[in-house]
Coordinates of C-alpha atoms in Angstrom, one line a residue:
Chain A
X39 CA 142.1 41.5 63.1
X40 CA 144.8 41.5 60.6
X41 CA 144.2 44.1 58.1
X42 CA 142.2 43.4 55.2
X43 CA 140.5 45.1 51.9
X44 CA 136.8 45.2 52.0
X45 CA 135.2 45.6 48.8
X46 CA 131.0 45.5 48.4
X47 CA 130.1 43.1 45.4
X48 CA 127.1 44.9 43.5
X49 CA 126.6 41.3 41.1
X50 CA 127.6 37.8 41.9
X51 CA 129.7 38.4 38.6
X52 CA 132.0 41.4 40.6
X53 CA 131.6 39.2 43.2
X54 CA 133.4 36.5 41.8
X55 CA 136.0 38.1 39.7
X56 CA 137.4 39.5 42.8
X57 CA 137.6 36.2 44.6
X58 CA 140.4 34.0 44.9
X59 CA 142.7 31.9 47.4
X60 CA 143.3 35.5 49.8
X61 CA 139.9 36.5 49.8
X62 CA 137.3 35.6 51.2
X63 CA 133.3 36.1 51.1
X64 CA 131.3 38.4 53.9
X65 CA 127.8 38.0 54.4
X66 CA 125.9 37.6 57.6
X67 CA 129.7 37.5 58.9
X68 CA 128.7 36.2 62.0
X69 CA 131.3 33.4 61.7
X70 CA 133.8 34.9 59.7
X71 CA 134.2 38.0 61.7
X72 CA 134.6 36.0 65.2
X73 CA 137.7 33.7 63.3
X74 CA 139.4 36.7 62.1
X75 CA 139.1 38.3 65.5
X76 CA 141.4 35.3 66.2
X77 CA 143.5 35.3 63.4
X78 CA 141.8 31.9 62.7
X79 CA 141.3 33.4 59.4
X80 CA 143.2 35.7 58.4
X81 CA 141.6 36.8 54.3
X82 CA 143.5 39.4 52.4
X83 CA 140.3 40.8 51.4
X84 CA 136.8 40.6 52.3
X85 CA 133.6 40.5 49.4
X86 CA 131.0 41.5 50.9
X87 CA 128.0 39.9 48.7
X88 CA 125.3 41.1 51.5
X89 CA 123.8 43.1 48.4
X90 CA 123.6 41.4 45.2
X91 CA 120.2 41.4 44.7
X92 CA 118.4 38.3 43.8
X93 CA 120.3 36.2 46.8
X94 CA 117.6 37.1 49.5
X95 CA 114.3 35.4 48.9
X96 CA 112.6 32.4 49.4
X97 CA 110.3 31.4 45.7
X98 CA 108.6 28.5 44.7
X99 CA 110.9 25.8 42.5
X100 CA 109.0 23.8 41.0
X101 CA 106.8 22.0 43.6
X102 CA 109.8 23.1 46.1
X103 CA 111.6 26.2 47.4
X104 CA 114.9 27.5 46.7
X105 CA 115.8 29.6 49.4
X106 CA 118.5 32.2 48.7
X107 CA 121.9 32.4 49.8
X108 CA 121.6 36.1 52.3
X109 CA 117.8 34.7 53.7
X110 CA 118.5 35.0 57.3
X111 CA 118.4 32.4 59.5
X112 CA 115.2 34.0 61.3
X113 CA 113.4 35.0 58.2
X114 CA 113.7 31.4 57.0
X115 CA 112.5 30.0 60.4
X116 CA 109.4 31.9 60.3
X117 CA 108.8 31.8 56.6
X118 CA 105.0 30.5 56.7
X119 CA 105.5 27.8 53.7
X120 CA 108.6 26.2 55.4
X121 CA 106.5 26.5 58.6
X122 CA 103.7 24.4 57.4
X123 CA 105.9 22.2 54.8
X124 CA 109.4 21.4 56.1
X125 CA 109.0 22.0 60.1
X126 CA 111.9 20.1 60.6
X127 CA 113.9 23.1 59.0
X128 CA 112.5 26.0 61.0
X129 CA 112.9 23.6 64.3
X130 CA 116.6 23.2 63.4
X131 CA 117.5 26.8 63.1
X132 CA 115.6 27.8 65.8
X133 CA 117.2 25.2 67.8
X134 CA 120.5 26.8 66.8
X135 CA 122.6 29.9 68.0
X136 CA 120.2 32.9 69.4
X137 CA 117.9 35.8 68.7
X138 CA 120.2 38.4 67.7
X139 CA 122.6 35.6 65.3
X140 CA 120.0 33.9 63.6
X141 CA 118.5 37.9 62.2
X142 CA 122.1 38.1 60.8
X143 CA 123.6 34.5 59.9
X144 CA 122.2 34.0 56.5
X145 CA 121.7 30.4 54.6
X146 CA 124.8 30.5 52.5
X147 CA 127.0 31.2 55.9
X148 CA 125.4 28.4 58.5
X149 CA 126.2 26.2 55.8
X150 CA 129.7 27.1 55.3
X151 CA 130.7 28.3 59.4
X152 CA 133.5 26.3 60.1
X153 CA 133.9 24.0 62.8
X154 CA 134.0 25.1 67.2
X155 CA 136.1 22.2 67.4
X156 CA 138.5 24.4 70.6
X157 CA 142.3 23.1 68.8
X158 CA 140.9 24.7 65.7
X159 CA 139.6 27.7 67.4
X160 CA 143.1 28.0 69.6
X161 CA 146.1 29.2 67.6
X162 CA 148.7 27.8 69.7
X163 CA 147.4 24.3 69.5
X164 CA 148.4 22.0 66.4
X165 CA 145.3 21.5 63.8
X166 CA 145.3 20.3 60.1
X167 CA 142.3 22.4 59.3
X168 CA 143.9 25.5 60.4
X169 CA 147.3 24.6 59.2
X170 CA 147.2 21.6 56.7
X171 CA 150.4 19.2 58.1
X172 CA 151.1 20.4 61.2
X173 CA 148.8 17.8 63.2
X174 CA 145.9 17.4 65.2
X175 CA 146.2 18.3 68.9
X176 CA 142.5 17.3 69.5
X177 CA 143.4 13.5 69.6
X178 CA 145.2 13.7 72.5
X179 CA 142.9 16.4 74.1
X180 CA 139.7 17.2 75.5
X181 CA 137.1 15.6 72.8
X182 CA 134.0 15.9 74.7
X183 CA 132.3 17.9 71.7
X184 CA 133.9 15.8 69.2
X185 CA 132.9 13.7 66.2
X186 CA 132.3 10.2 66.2
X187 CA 132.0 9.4 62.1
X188 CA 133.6 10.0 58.9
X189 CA 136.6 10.9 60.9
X190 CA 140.2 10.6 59.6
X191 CA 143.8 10.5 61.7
X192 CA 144.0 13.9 60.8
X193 CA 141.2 15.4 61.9
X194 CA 138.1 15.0 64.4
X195 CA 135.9 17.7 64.2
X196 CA 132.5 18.0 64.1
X197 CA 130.5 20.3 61.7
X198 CA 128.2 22.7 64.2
X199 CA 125.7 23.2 61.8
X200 CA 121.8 22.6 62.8
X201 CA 120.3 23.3 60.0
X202 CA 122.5 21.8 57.6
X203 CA 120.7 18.5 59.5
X204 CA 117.6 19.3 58.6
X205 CA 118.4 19.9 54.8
X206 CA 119.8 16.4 54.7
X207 CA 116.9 14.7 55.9
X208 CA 114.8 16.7 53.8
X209 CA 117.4 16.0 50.2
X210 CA 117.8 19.7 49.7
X211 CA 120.5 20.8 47.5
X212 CA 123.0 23.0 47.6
X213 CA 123.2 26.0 44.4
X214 CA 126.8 26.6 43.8
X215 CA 128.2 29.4 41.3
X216 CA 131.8 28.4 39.8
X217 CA 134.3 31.2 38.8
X218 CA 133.0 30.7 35.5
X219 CA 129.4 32.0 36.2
X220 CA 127.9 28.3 36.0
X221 CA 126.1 27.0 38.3
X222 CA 125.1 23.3 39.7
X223 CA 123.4 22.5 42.7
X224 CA 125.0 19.5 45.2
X225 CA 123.5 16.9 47.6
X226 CA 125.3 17.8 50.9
X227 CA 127.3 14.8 50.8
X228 CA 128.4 15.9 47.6
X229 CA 129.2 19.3 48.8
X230 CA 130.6 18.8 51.8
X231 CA 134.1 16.5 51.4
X232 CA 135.3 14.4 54.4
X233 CA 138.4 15.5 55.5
X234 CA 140.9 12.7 55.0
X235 CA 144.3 14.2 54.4
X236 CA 143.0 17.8 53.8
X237 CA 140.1 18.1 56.3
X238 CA 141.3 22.2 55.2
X239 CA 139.1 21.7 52.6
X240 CA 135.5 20.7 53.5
X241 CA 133.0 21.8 50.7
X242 CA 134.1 21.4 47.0
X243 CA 133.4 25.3 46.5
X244 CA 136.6 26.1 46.2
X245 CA 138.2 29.3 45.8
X246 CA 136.2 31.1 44.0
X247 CA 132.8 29.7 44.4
X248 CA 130.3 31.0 45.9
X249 CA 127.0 29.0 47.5
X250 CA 123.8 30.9 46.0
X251 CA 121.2 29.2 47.6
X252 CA 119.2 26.1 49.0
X253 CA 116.9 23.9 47.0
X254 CA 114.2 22.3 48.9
X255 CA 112.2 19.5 47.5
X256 CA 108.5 19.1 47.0
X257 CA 106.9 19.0 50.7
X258 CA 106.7 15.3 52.1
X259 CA 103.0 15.2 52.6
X260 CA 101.6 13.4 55.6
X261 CA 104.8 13.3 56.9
X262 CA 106.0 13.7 60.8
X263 CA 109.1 15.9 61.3
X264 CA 111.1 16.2 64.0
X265 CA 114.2 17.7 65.4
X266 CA 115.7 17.0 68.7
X267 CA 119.0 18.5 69.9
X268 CA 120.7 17.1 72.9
X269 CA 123.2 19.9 74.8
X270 CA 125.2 21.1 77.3
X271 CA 122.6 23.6 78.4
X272 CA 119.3 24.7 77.1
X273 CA 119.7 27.1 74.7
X274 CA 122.6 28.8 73.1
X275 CA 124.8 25.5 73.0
X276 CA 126.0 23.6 69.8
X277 CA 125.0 20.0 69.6
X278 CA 126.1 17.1 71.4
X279 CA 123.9 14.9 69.2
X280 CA 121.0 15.9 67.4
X281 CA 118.8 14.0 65.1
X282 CA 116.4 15.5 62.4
X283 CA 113.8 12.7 60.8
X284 CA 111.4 13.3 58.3
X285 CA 108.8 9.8 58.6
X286 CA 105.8 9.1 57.2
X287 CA 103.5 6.4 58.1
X288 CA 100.7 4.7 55.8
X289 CA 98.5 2.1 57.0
X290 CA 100.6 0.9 59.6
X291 CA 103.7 0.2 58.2
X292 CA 106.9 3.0 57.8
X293 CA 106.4 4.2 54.3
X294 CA 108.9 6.6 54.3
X295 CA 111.8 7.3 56.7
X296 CA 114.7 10.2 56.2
X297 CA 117.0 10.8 59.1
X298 CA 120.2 12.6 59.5
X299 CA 122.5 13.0 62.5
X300 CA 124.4 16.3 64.0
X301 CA 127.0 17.1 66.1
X302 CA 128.8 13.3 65.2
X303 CA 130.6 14.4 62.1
X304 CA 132.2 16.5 59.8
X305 CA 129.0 17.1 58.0
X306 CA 125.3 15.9 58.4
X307 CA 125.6 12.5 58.5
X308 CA 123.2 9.7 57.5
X309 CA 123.0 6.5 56.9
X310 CA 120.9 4.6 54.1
X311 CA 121.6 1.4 56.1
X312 CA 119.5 2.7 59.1
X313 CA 116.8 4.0 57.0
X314 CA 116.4 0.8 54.7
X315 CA 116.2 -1.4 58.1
X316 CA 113.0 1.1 58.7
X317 CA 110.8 1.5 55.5
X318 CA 107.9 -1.2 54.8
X319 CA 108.4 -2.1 58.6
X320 CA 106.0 -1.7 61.3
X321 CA 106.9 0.8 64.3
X322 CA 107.8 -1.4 66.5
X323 CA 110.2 -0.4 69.8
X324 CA 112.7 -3.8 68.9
X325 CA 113.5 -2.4 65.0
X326 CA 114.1 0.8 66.3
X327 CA 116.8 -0.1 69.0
X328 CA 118.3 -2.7 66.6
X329 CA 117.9 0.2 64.2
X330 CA 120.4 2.6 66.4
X331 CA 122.7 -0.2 67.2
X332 CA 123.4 -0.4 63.6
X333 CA 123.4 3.5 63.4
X334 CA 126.4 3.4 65.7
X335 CA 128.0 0.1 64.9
X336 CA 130.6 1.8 62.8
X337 CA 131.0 4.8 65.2
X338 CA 135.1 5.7 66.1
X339 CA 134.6 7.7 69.5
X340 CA 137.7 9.2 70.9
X341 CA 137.6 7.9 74.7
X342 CA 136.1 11.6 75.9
X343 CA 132.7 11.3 73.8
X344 CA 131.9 7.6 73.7
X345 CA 128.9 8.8 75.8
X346 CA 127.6 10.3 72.6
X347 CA 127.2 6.5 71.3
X348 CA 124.3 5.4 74.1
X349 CA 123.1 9.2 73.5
X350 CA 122.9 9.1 69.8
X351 CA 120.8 5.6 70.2
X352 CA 118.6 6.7 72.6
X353 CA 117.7 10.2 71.1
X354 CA 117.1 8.1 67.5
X355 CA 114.7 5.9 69.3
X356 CA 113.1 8.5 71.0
X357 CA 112.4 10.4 67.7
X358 CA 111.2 7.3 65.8
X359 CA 108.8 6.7 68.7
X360 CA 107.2 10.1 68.0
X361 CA 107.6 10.3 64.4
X362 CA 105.5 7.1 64.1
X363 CA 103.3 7.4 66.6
X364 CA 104.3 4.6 69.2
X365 CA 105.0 7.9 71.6
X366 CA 103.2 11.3 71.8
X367 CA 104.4 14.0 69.5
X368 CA 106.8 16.5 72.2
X369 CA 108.0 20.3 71.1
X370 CA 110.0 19.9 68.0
X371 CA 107.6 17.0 66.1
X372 CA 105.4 18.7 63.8
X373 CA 103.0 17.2 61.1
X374 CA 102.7 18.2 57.6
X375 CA 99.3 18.7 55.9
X376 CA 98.6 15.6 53.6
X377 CA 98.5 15.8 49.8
X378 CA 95.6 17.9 48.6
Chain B
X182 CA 137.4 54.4 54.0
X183 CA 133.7 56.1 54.1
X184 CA 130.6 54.9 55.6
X185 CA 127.1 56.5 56.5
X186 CA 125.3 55.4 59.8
X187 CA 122.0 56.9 60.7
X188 CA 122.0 55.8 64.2
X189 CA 118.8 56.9 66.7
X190 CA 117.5 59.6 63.6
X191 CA 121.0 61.3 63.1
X192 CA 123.6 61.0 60.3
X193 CA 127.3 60.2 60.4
X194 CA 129.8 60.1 58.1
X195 CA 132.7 58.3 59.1
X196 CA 136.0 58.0 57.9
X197 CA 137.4 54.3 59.6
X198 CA 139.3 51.7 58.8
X199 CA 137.8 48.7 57.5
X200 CA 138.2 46.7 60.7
X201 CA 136.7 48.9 62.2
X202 CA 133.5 47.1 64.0
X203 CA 129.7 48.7 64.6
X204 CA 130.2 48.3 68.0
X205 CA 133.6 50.4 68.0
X206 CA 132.3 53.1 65.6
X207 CA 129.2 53.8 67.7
X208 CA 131.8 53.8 70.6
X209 CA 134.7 54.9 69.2
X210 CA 134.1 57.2 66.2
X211 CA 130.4 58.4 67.8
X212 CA 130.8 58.6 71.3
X213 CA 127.9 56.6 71.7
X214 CA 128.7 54.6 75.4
X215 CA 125.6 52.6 76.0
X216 CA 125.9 49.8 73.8
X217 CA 128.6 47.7 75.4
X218 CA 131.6 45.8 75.0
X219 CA 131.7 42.7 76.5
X220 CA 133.1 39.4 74.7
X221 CA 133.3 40.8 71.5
X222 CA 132.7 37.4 70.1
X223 CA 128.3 37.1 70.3
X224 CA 128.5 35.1 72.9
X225 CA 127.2 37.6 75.6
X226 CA 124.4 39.9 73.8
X227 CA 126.2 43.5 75.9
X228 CA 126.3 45.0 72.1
X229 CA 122.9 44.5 71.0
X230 CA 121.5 47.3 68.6
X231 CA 118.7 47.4 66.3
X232 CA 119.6 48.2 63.1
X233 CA 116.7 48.7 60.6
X234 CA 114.7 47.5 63.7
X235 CA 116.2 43.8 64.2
X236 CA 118.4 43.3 67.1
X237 CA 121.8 42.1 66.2
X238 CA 125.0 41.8 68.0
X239 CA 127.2 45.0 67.0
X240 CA 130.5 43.4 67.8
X241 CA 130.4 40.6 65.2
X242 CA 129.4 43.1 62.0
X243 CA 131.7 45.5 59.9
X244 CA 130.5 49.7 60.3
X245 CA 131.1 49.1 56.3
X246 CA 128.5 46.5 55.9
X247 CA 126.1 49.1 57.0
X248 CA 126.5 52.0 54.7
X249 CA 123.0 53.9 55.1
X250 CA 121.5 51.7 57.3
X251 CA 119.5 53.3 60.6
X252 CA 120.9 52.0 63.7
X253 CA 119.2 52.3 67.2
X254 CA 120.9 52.2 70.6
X255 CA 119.8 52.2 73.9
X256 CA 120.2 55.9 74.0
X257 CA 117.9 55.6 71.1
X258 CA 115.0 54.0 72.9
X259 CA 114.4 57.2 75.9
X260 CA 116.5 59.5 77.8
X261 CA 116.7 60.6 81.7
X262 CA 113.3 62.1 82.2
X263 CA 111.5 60.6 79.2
X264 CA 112.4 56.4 79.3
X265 CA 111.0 54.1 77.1
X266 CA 108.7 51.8 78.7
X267 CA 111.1 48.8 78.8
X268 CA 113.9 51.2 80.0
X269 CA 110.9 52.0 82.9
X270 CA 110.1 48.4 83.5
X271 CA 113.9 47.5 84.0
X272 CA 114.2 50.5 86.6
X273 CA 110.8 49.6 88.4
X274 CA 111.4 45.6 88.4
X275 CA 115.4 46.2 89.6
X276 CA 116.2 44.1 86.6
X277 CA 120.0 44.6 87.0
X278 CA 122.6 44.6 89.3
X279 CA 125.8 45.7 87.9
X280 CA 124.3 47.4 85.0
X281 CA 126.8 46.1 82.2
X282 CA 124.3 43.6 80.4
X283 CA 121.3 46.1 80.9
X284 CA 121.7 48.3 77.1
X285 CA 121.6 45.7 75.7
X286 CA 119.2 43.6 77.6
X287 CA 116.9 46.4 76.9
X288 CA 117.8 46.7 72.7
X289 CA 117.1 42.6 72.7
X290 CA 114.0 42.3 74.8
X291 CA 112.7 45.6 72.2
X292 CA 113.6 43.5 68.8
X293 CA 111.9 40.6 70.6
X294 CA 108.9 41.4 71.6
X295 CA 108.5 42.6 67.8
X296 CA 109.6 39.4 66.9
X297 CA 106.6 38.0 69.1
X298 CA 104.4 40.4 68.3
X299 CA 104.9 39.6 64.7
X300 CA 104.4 35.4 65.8
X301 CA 107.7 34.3 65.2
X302 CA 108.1 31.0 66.7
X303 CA 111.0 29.9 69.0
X304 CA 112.8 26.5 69.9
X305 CA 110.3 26.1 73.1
X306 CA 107.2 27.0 71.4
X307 CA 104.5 24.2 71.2
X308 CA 103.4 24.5 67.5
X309 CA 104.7 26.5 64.9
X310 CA 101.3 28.0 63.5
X311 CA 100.0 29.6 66.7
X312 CA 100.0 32.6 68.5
X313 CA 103.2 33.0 70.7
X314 CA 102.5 33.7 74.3
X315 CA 105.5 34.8 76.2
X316 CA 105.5 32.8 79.2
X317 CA 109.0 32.5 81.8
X318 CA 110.3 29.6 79.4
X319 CA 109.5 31.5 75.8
X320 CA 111.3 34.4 77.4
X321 CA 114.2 32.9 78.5
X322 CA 114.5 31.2 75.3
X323 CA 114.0 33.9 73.0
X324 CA 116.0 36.2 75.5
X325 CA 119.5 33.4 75.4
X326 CA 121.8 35.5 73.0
X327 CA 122.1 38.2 76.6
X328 CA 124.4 36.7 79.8
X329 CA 123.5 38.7 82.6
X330 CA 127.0 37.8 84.9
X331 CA 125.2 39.3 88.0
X332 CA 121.7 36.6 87.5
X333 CA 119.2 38.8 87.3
X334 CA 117.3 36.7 85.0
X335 CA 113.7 36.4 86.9
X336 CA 113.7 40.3 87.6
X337 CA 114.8 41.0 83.9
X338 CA 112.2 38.3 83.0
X339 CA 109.9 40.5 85.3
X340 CA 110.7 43.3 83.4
X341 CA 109.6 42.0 79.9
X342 CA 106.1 40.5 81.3
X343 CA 105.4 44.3 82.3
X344 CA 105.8 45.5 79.3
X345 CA 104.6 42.8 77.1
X346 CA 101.3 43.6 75.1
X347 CA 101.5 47.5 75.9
X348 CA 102.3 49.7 73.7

């Protein structure tokens, strides 16, 4: 690592003062410690926030959650009211890294890791995110893992989130601090940009911002969740597609129907097109294929992942089967109660 | 700069530099050899410690993030003579070969089983409400942050059924 300042943030205000385009925020550091190993990143100085209080709890929000920003990925999983209210979360981040990462990656950090795409990850290899102007090797390279929207000439890669997925299906928000002290809280397609001509920059956090939590909305009642990762192996893989859907069904018709898509773009994508084919419809195994089709009618595949197209349809329909009941619920559909 | 460790009941003050990794103060500045270096990037699990009794991987955290915090290593657990029972289990089911991925093997399958005692779902487990049984495929799951380069998976597997559900 190059050398760096570490400095321990006792408030998010200390926190933020000392903040700025050479530093960067520790928390988990799961991420951030394994791209300056690399001299991916390379910060002049390191705020650790892992002890602000206040940052580290789950509490109601209305009739929702916010979920703080250090809440480990684990503790989050197993939190009982996510559990029993937004499955599709807890599957998602148990779906994603292992045991030992998820007790340290915390909710701020998953959301902000950067990208396994390997020409960002290798030094020697051109890549606008790493170094904005200098080009994208991964267009004429290996592009097995990836993404296949919301893509630009300069830049290809995927976000590697799981549970960022899951949020988006669910409309969670993000809770961003400015260097001001205000705060607002983002859709994720607000928060995370598309990369364009500067995929360096994917949130609109900025320098000094800092993400403070998660807001989850009010529990869809009745609802089936699912999410459903397709990898290389079984466990301990990032996603070649995964799809997180949050559906419910009333009186035989699709009342409700929230999916988002991972491992296919530079955040969690969706796609309101998709989803309006689906409501006030009945199940039906036709809408659902013509449903995907659409889904990937406006994919870009480079020509090493145009596999994830006939993937990405078929994992969709599978979930939709589940979700509303044409097929049997398999590990990673749950159902939520219904309304008290 | 200055940091505190408690690691396996015993305090440390050491004097590093801020790069300075968990891992490479409990191997470095300690002398502690059992947890492992082995990728240095998470990927392989070699550098698993507890540290207030959840297993993390040592290599991808800062000694400063852990001022005062009690960290437990594999020499932690038992010693020649007086093992722990999963240390035990590992000798008794040959759940090694080469003997690199074993500390920490041993540190995960201990934060793990506490993780399933406690009914912490995983990513294979049926439903998320009930209890967890630890069958091959919850195991294997749960047990997916630690490469063993040699495969000794189904003995190390063999190793955590013996010891599952004693204390």
């Amino acid at each position: 690592m190059r050398p760096f300042d570490y400095t321990r943030a006792g408030t998010l205000d200390e926190a933020g003062a000392q903040l700025g385009k050479t530093a960067a925020v520790i928390a988990g550091g799961t991420n951030i410690l394994d791209l300056m190993k690399l001299q991916i990143m390379t910060p002049e100085r390191l705020v650790d926030i892992g002890r602000v209080p206040g940052l580290d709890g789950i509490e109601a929000d209305g009739d929702g959650l916010r979920v703080g920003a250090l809440v480990r990925n684990s503790d989050l999983a197993a939190d009982g009211r996510i559990r029993a209210g937004w499955p599709v979360l807890s599957r998602a981040l148990l779906s994603g890294a292992s045991g030992q990462i998820r007790n340290k990656a915390t909710t701020g950090g998953n959301l902000l890791q950067r990208t396994r795409c390997p020409y960002f990850y290798d030094p020697a290899m051109a890549c606008n995110k790493r170094e904005p102007g200098a080009g994208c090797a991964a267009k004429e390279g290996v592009g097995r893992m990836l993404a296949i929207f919301g893509t630009s000439e300069h830049c290809l890669a995927a976000h590697p989130s799981d549970m960022a997925v899951a949020l988006r299906a669910l409309d969670a928000k993000v809770a961003v601090r400015a260097a001001d002290g205000s705060e607002r809280t983002l859709p994720l397609d607000e928060f995370y940009r598309l990369p364009a001509d500067r995929p360096d920059i994917e949130t609109v956090l900025g320098p000094d911002g800092i993400v403070t939590g998660v807001v989850l909305p009010a529990p869809v009642a009745g609802s089936v969740q699912a999410y459903r990762k397709v990898r290389d192996r079984a466990s301990y893989a990032f996603a070649l597609v995964s799809v997180a859907a949050v559906v419910t069904v009333e009186d035989g018709r699709i009342a409700r129907a929230r999916l988002a898509f991972g491992g296919v773009a530079p955040r969690p994508w969706a796609n309101d097109a998709v989803t309006a084919m689906l409501e006030g419809e009945a199940p039906d195994d036709a809408l659902f294929r013509a449903a995907a089709d659409r889904l990937t009618a406006d994919a870009a595949p480079h020509p090493d992942n145009e596999f994830k197209l006939p993937m990405l349809r078929r994992t969709l329909v599978s979930v939709l089967r589940e979700t509303t009941g044409l097929a049997e619920p398999s590990i990673g559909t749950d159902r939520t109660d219904a309304a008290a | 700069m200055h940091t505190q460790l408690d690691v396996n009941g015993r305090a440390y003050a050491l004097d590093h530099d801020p790069r300075t990794t968990l891992l490479d103060a409990l191997r470095d500045h300690i002398g502690l050899y059992g947890t492992k270096k082995g990728c240095d990037h998470g990927q392989c699990g070699a550098c698993t410690v507890l540290v207030n009794g959840r297993r993390i991987n040592s290599c991808l955290t800062l000694a400063a993030m852990h001022d005062g915090d009690e960290i437990t290593t594999v020499e932690g657990l038992g010693e020649p003579g007086a093992l722990a029972p999963l240390q035990q289990a590992f000798v008794d089911c040959d759940g090694y070969q080469c003997g690199y991925c074993t500390p920490g093997q041993i540190m995960s399958a201990t934060g793990m089983l506490e993780e399933a005692k406690a009914g912490d779902p995983s990513h294979v487990s049926a439903s998320l409400s009930g209890d967890v049984a630890l069958d091959d495929s919850e195991i294997a799951e749960r047990m997916s942050g630690n490469l063993c380069r040699c495969s000794a998976y189904p003995f190390i597997r063999q190793a955590i059924h013996s010891v599952e559900g004693k204390e």
